[in-house]
């Protein structure tokens, strides 16, 4: 696939595409990026050392993603999955522009998983097979056991019924009747139960998981809910969640991320 076709498929802003196309990119850069994409630290270093590294990263990811289309076709993966998976390029390009006021990609480590065909978006959720890095004794899971990690893409309502459809799509995609699913996110933090109604989408999604660990050092939730991490007193209060969380934080509490696991079958 040509990168022009990919850019249209994923609705990449025209300005972003034209900026990436104008970058002095070489075939050798693409070859080196492809060689290093399975090695996180080396890949990040390679991207970061380039001139205008965020714009370079956008061009590199577009080039590699376009090449991957042949692999999708060879495996019989439908174009909708390819389109939805690589729409993350557009999301993170827009995030980059909002944060740094320049077109590009800053989250190259995340998009590396897409290029390596490890992450696939199947409906509302994205999925990635991983191996646990530690035991979870309460659920008889051991370090090294394979689970399917759930990633929640930004930009859409987290409708519970859509999530269930995604889980079923994941089982079909991986040719499984049932599987252990795992996740880590601010969406799983138990404190949200004090701020939201029980029938809201976030808590219904959270109810799928058995929460077994909480990490209060992460501020992902504040970034997602308020747009950035800043002085708590300056946080906006546009939504009820923003108002409730702001009051919660002003009392000295934190909203980190939680880890959870559950078994799902057809």
Short mmCIF file of N, CA and C in Angstrom, two decimals, residues 182-190 211 213-221 254-259:
data_model
loop_
_atom_site.label_atom_id
_atom_site.label_comp_id
_atom_site.label_asym_id
_atom_site.label_seq_id
_atom_site.Cartn_x
_atom_site.Cartn_y
_atom_site.Cartn_z
N UNK A 182 -6.33 -9.30 30.48
CA UNK A 182 -5.61 -8.53 31.51
C UNK A 182 -5.59 -7.07 31.09
N UNK A 183 -5.55 -6.19 32.07
CA UNK A 183 -5.46 -4.77 31.74
C UNK A 183 -4.88 -3.97 32.87
N UNK A 184 -4.29 -2.83 32.52
CA UNK A 184 -3.85 -1.84 33.52
C UNK A 184 -4.24 -0.46 33.01
N UNK A 185 -4.97 0.27 33.82
CA UNK A 185 -5.49 1.55 33.38
C UNK A 185 -6.06 2.32 34.57
N UNK A 186 -6.13 3.63 34.41
CA UNK A 186 -6.82 4.46 35.41
C UNK A 186 -8.31 4.11 35.43
N UNK A 187 -8.83 3.59 34.34
CA UNK A 187 -10.24 3.22 34.26
C UNK A 187 -10.61 2.12 35.26
N UNK A 188 -9.61 1.39 35.73
CA UNK A 188 -9.86 0.30 36.66
C UNK A 188 -9.69 0.71 38.13
N UNK A 189 -9.30 1.95 38.37
CA UNK A 189 -9.02 2.37 39.75
C UNK A 189 -10.31 2.38 40.58
N UNK A 190 -10.31 1.71 41.72
CA UNK A 190 -11.52 1.62 42.57
C UNK A 190 -12.07 2.97 43.03
N UNK A 211 -9.75 -6.74 40.24
CA UNK A 211 -8.63 -5.84 40.49
C UNK A 211 -7.71 -6.46 41.54
N UNK A 213 -4.17 -5.18 41.93
CA UNK A 213 -3.01 -4.34 42.25
C UNK A 213 -3.29 -2.90 41.85
N UNK A 214 -2.80 -1.96 42.66
CA UNK A 214 -2.98 -0.54 42.37
C UNK A 214 -1.62 0.15 42.42
N UNK A 215 -1.38 1.02 41.44
CA UNK A 215 -0.14 1.79 41.37
C UNK A 215 -0.52 3.27 41.40
N UNK A 216 -0.25 3.93 42.52
CA UNK A 216 -0.64 5.33 42.68
C UNK A 216 0.37 6.31 42.10
N UNK A 217 1.48 5.81 41.57
CA UNK A 217 2.52 6.71 41.05
C UNK A 217 2.22 7.23 39.65
N UNK A 218 1.25 6.63 38.99
CA UNK A 218 0.92 6.99 37.61
C UNK A 218 -0.15 8.08 37.57
N UNK A 219 0.00 9.06 36.69
CA UNK A 219 -0.97 10.16 36.59
C UNK A 219 -1.73 10.11 35.27
N UNK A 220 -1.82 8.94 34.68
CA UNK A 220 -2.50 8.79 33.39
C UNK A 220 -3.94 9.28 33.46
N UNK A 221 -4.60 8.97 34.57
CA UNK A 221 -6.00 9.37 34.71
C UNK A 221 -6.18 10.87 34.66
N UNK A 254 -5.12 10.32 45.55
CA UNK A 254 -4.50 10.17 44.23
C UNK A 254 -5.37 9.24 43.38
N UNK A 255 -5.22 9.38 42.07
CA UNK A 255 -5.87 8.47 41.13
C UNK A 255 -4.78 7.90 40.23
N UNK A 256 -4.27 6.74 40.62
CA UNK A 256 -3.23 6.11 39.82
C UNK A 256 -3.85 5.18 38.80
N UNK A 257 -3.22 4.03 38.62
CA UNK A 257 -3.79 3.03 37.74
C UNK A 257 -3.91 1.71 38.49
N UNK A 258 -4.81 0.89 38.04
CA UNK A 258 -5.02 -0.41 38.66
C UNK A 258 -4.82 -1.50 37.62
N UNK A 259 -4.49 -2.68 38.12
CA UNK A 259 -4.32 -3.84 37.24
C UNK A 259 -5.38 -4.88 37.59
#
